[in-house]
Every structure is written in C-alpha cells, then in structure tokens.
C-alpha cells in the first residue's frame, strides 16, 4: 500500500492519483468470491467494485496513519480498548 501511495505522489506526471490507482487495484486487493460468482448481475458487481475502490482510495489517502508504527503499538498494547 505504501508503494501505491508513493506512486500517487507522481500523479502530476502519470495521472495516476489515488482514485485512479484505487479503481485499478481494488478488484485485486479486495477480491470477492461473490462478485466472481454467477449470482451477481452486472449492476450489482459494478456497485461492489465501486465500494472496493472507495475503501482502497481511503487506505491510500491515509496510509501513513493506518500503517504507522505508533498505531500498531497502541493496538498491540490494548490502549485503544474501551472500559
């Protein structure tokens, strides 16, 4: 994810900003057996891929926070739990 976020830094050259990267990579990063099955119609499959791309775009826009060592240590130590 950090690599894709770094690619987005060069969007002025490549035109691959986070939204475009998310559209391209979301179906591979968040692969869904339901979408691949025959029970999904074209419209339903499109909506599911749209949701996937929004999730991946969010992750790419917040990669530094989501994958920071500080956040990992807070989660590991249980400091983020409610009483």
Tab-separated table of N, CA and C in Angstrom:
chain	number	residue	atom	x	y	z
A	1	UNK	N	0.811	-1.184	0.000
A	1	UNK	CA	0.000	0.000	0.000
A	1	UNK	C	0.867	1.266	0.000
A	2	UNK	N	1.959	1.199	0.734
A	2	UNK	CA	2.847	2.364	0.742
A	2	UNK	C	3.416	2.630	-0.651
A	3	UNK	N	3.692	1.567	-1.376
A	3	UNK	CA	4.213	1.722	-2.734
A	3	UNK	C	3.182	2.428	-3.615
A	4	UNK	N	1.932	2.007	-3.534
A	4	UNK	CA	0.892	2.655	-4.335
A	4	UNK	C	0.705	4.107	-3.905
A	5	UNK	N	0.801	4.373	-2.619
A	5	UNK	CA	0.696	5.754	-2.137
A	5	UNK	C	1.845	6.596	-2.678
A	6	UNK	N	3.040	5.991	-2.761
A	6	UNK	CA	4.179	6.724	-3.334
A	6	UNK	C	3.965	6.989	-4.818
A	7	UNK	N	3.366	6.040	-5.512
A	7	UNK	CA	3.053	6.257	-6.930
A	7	UNK	C	2.114	7.450	-7.096
A	8	UNK	N	1.167	7.589	-6.188
A	8	UNK	CA	0.224	8.710	-6.258
A	8	UNK	C	0.931	10.053	-6.106
A	9	UNK	N	2.082	10.056	-5.460
A	9	UNK	CA	2.849	11.298	-5.325
A	9	UNK	C	3.301	11.834	-6.688
A	10	UNK	N	3.379	10.985	-7.677
A	10	UNK	CA	3.809	11.370	-9.023
A	10	UNK	C	2.627	11.546	-9.972
A	11	UNK	N	1.451	11.824	-9.422
A	11	UNK	CA	0.249	11.923	-10.257
A	11	UNK	C	0.326	13.059	-11.272
A	12	UNK	N	1.109	14.072	-10.998
A	12	UNK	CA	1.235	15.160	-11.976
A	12	UNK	C	1.926	14.683	-13.252
A	13	UNK	N	2.722	13.642	-13.137
A	13	UNK	CA	3.422	13.081	-14.289
A	13	UNK	C	2.635	11.924	-14.904
A	14	UNK	N	2.106	11.046	-14.047
A	14	UNK	CA	1.487	9.804	-14.514
A	14	UNK	C	-0.029	9.858	-14.623
A	15	UNK	N	-0.662	10.867	-14.012
A	15	UNK	CA	-2.113	10.972	-13.919
A	15	UNK	C	-2.733	9.792	-13.157
A	16	UNK	N	-1.931	9.136	-12.345
A	16	UNK	CA	-2.434	8.033	-11.526
A	16	UNK	C	-2.518	8.500	-10.078
A	17	UNK	N	-3.534	9.315	-9.801
A	17	UNK	CA	-3.745	9.755	-8.437
A	17	UNK	C	-4.452	8.645	-7.666
A	18	UNK	N	-4.731	8.864	-6.395
A	18	UNK	CA	-5.241	7.774	-5.556
A	18	UNK	C	-6.547	7.186	-6.091
A	19	UNK	N	-7.398	8.004	-6.651
A	19	UNK	CA	-8.667	7.487	-7.179
A	19	UNK	C	-8.420	6.531	-8.347
A	20	UNK	N	-7.553	6.908	-9.271
A	20	UNK	CA	-7.252	6.025	-10.401
A	20	UNK	C	-6.558	4.743	-9.945
A	21	UNK	N	-5.621	4.872	-9.022
A	21	UNK	CA	-4.948	3.682	-8.504
A	21	UNK	C	-5.940	2.754	-7.813
A	22	UNK	N	-6.864	3.333	-7.071
A	22	UNK	CA	-7.871	2.527	-6.377
A	22	UNK	C	-8.772	1.787	-7.361
A	23	UNK	N	-9.179	2.451	-8.421
A	23	UNK	CA	-10.031	1.807	-9.426
A	23	UNK	C	-9.321	0.612	-10.051
A	24	UNK	N	-8.035	0.774	-10.342
A	24	UNK	CA	-7.263	-0.291	-10.980
A	24	UNK	C	-6.963	-1.435	-10.015
A	25	UNK	N	-6.566	-1.108	-8.791
A	25	UNK	CA	-6.073	-2.131	-7.857
A	25	UNK	C	-7.125	-2.735	-6.937
A	26	UNK	N	-8.232	-2.060	-6.697
A	26	UNK	CA	-9.235	-2.552	-5.742
A	26	UNK	C	-9.731	-3.961	-6.042
A	27	UNK	N	-10.067	-4.297	-7.280
A	27	UNK	CA	-10.554	-5.663	-7.525
A	27	UNK	C	-9.524	-6.746	-7.201
A	28	UNK	N	-8.249	-6.404	-7.258
A	28	UNK	CA	-7.212	-7.384	-6.923
A	28	UNK	C	-6.908	-7.406	-5.430
A	29	UNK	N	-6.910	-6.251	-4.799
A	29	UNK	CA	-6.592	-6.181	-3.380
A	29	UNK	C	-7.740	-6.676	-2.502
A	30	UNK	N	-8.961	-6.433	-2.936
A	30	UNK	CA	-10.143	-6.833	-2.161
A	30	UNK	C	-11.000	-7.801	-2.973
A	31	UNK	N	-10.388	-8.832	-3.436
A	31	UNK	CA	-11.060	-9.807	-4.285
A	31	UNK	C	-12.260	-10.423	-3.568
A	32	UNK	N	-13.361	-10.560	-4.283
A	32	UNK	CA	-14.592	-11.078	-3.705
A	32	UNK	C	-15.090	-12.282	-4.493
A	33	UNK	N	-15.285	-13.380	-3.802
A	33	UNK	CA	-15.835	-14.585	-4.449
A	33	UNK	C	-17.259	-14.330	-4.918
A	34	UNK	N	-17.997	-13.489	-4.187
A	34	UNK	CA	-19.379	-13.200	-4.567
A	34	UNK	C	-19.450	-12.506	-5.922
A	35	UNK	N	-18.547	-11.576	-6.157
A	35	UNK	CA	-18.547	-10.870	-7.440
A	35	UNK	C	-18.220	-11.837	-8.566
A	36	UNK	N	-17.297	-12.755	-8.303
A	36	UNK	CA	-16.885	-13.697	-9.325
A	36	UNK	C	-17.940	-14.755	-9.613
A	37	UNK	N	-18.837	-14.982	-8.672
A	37	UNK	CA	-19.874	-15.993	-8.875
A	37	UNK	C	-20.918	-15.481	-9.862
A	38	UNK	N	-21.690	-16.406	-10.387
A	38	UNK	CA	-22.681	-16.064	-11.403
A	38	UNK	C	-23.901	-15.349	-10.826
A	39	UNK	N	-24.051	-15.317	-9.499
A	39	UNK	CA	-25.253	-14.725	-8.902
A	39	UNK	C	-25.248	-13.200	-8.945
A	40	UNK	N	-24.108	-12.561	-9.202
A	40	UNK	CA	-24.057	-11.105	-9.265
A	40	UNK	C	-24.348	-10.635	-10.681
A	41	UNK	N	-25.306	-9.731	-10.818
A	41	UNK	CA	-25.576	-9.138	-12.124
A	41	UNK	C	-24.534	-8.063	-12.402
A	42	UNK	N	-24.537	-7.536	-13.596
A	42	UNK	CA	-23.570	-6.515	-13.963
A	42	UNK	C	-23.642	-5.280	-13.090
A	43	UNK	N	-24.847	-4.817	-12.784
A	43	UNK	CA	-25.025	-3.627	-11.963
A	43	UNK	C	-24.561	-3.866	-10.539
A	44	UNK	N	-24.925	-5.006	-9.960
A	44	UNK	CA	-24.528	-5.324	-8.588
A	44	UNK	C	-23.011	-5.475	-8.491
A	45	UNK	N	-22.415	-6.104	-9.480
A	45	UNK	CA	-20.961	-6.266	-9.489
A	45	UNK	C	-20.273	-4.910	-9.592
A	46	UNK	N	-20.817	-4.023	-10.422
A	46	UNK	CA	-20.250	-2.674	-10.556
A	46	UNK	C	-20.311	-1.922	-9.234
A	47	UNK	N	-21.432	-2.022	-8.525
A	47	UNK	CA	-21.576	-1.331	-7.244
A	47	UNK	C	-20.596	-1.886	-6.209
A	48	UNK	N	-20.398	-3.194	-6.214
A	48	UNK	CA	-19.464	-3.807	-5.267
A	48	UNK	C	-18.031	-3.345	-5.548
A	49	UNK	N	-17.648	-3.307	-6.808
A	49	UNK	CA	-16.311	-2.839	-7.174
A	49	UNK	C	-16.163	-1.362	-6.835
A	50	UNK	N	-17.212	-0.603	-6.963
A	50	UNK	CA	-17.185	0.820	-6.603
A	50	UNK	C	-16.890	0.982	-5.108
A	51	UNK	N	-17.537	0.173	-4.291
A	51	UNK	CA	-17.294	0.221	-2.844
A	51	UNK	C	-15.851	-0.168	-2.551
A	52	UNK	N	-15.363	-1.199	-3.215
A	52	UNK	CA	-13.974	-1.623	-3.026
A	52	UNK	C	-13.014	-0.492	-3.368
A	53	UNK	N	-13.270	0.213	-4.450
A	53	UNK	CA	-12.361	1.278	-4.861
A	53	UNK	C	-12.385	2.443	-3.871
A	54	UNK	N	-13.532	2.729	-3.283
A	54	UNK	CA	-13.616	3.787	-2.271
A	54	UNK	C	-12.793	3.398	-1.042
A	55	UNK	N	-12.876	2.134	-0.643
A	55	UNK	CA	-12.108	1.653	0.509
A	55	UNK	C	-10.609	1.756	0.228
A	56	UNK	N	-10.178	1.301	-0.937
A	56	UNK	CA	-8.757	1.346	-1.277
A	56	UNK	C	-8.284	2.797	-1.393
A	57	UNK	N	-9.103	3.671	-1.951
A	57	UNK	CA	-8.727	5.082	-2.036
A	57	UNK	C	-8.552	5.673	-0.639
A	58	UNK	N	-9.447	5.343	0.283
A	58	UNK	CA	-9.312	5.815	1.661
A	58	UNK	C	-8.003	5.327	2.273
A	59	UNK	N	-7.699	4.048	2.086
A	59	UNK	CA	-6.460	3.486	2.631
A	59	UNK	C	-5.251	4.208	2.049
A	60	UNK	N	-5.246	4.437	0.737
A	60	UNK	CA	-4.119	5.114	0.100
A	60	UNK	C	-3.955	6.554	0.600
A	61	UNK	N	-5.069	7.223	0.841
A	61	UNK	CA	-5.005	8.601	1.323
A	61	UNK	C	-4.556	8.688	2.783
A	62	UNK	N	-4.668	7.591	3.526
A	62	UNK	CA	-4.326	7.600	4.953
A	62	UNK	C	-3.305	6.521	5.300
A	63	UNK	N	-2.484	6.136	4.356
A	63	UNK	CA	-1.530	5.046	4.551
A	63	UNK	C	-0.553	5.332	5.684
A	64	UNK	N	-0.135	6.581	5.834
A	64	UNK	CA	0.830	6.915	6.892
A	64	UNK	C	0.252	6.699	8.285
A	65	UNK	N	-1.018	7.002	8.451
A	65	UNK	CA	-1.661	6.823	9.751
A	65	UNK	C	-2.011	5.357	9.986
A	66	UNK	N	-2.621	4.726	8.986
A	66	UNK	CA	-3.092	3.341	9.142
A	66	UNK	C	-1.961	2.342	9.337
A	67	UNK	N	-0.816	2.612	8.740
A	67	UNK	CA	0.296	1.673	8.815
A	67	UNK	C	1.477	2.235	9.609
A	68	UNK	N	1.200	3.163	10.509
A	68	UNK	CA	2.278	3.732	11.309
A	68	UNK	C	2.638	2.789	12.455
A	69	UNK	N	3.873	2.848	12.882
A	69	UNK	CA	4.321	2.011	13.995
A	69	UNK	C	3.661	2.459	15.293
A	70	UNK	N	3.352	3.742	15.413
A	70	UNK	CA	2.700	4.245	16.617
A	70	UNK	C	1.307	3.640	16.769
A	71	UNK	N	0.528	3.596	15.695
A	71	UNK	CA	-0.804	2.998	15.733
A	71	UNK	C	-0.712	1.516	16.036
A	72	UNK	N	0.257	0.846	15.443
A	72	UNK	CA	0.443	-0.580	15.693
A	72	UNK	C	0.739	-0.860	17.156
A	73	UNK	N	1.557	-0.022	17.776
A	73	UNK	CA	1.889	-0.239	19.188
A	73	UNK	C	0.685	0.037	20.083
A	74	UNK	N	-0.147	1.007	19.736
A	74	UNK	CA	-1.356	1.287	20.515
A	74	UNK	C	-2.312	0.105	20.440
A	75	UNK	N	-2.475	-0.450	19.261
A	75	UNK	CA	-3.355	-1.597	19.090
A	75	UNK	C	-2.792	-2.811	19.820
A	76	UNK	N	-1.499	-3.037	19.687
A	76	UNK	CA	-0.842	-4.191	20.311
A	76	UNK	C	-0.912	-4.110	21.834
A	77	UNK	N	-0.737	-2.929	22.393
A	77	UNK	CA	-0.731	-2.754	23.837
A	77	UNK	C	-2.129	-2.700	24.433
A	78	UNK	N	-3.136	-2.605	23.572
A	78	UNK	CA	-4.522	-2.576	24.050
A	78	UNK	C	-4.958	-1.243	24.604
A	79	UNK	N	-4.215	-0.192	24.308
A	79	UNK	CA	-4.564	1.130	24.819
A	79	UNK	C	-5.826	1.681	24.156
A	80	UNK	N	-6.217	1.117	23.044
A	80	UNK	CA	-7.389	1.603	22.344
A	80	UNK	C	-8.673	0.909	22.762
A	81	UNK	N	-8.637	0.084	23.796
A	81	UNK	CA	-9.844	-0.624	24.215
A	81	UNK	C	-10.691	0.227	25.138
A	82	UNK	N	-11.984	0.021	25.100
A	82	UNK	CA	-12.918	0.755	25.960
A	82	UNK	C	-13.072	0.015	27.278
A	83	UNK	N	-13.374	0.751	28.313
A	83	UNK	CA	-13.604	0.141	29.629
A	83	UNK	C	-15.025	-0.252	29.807
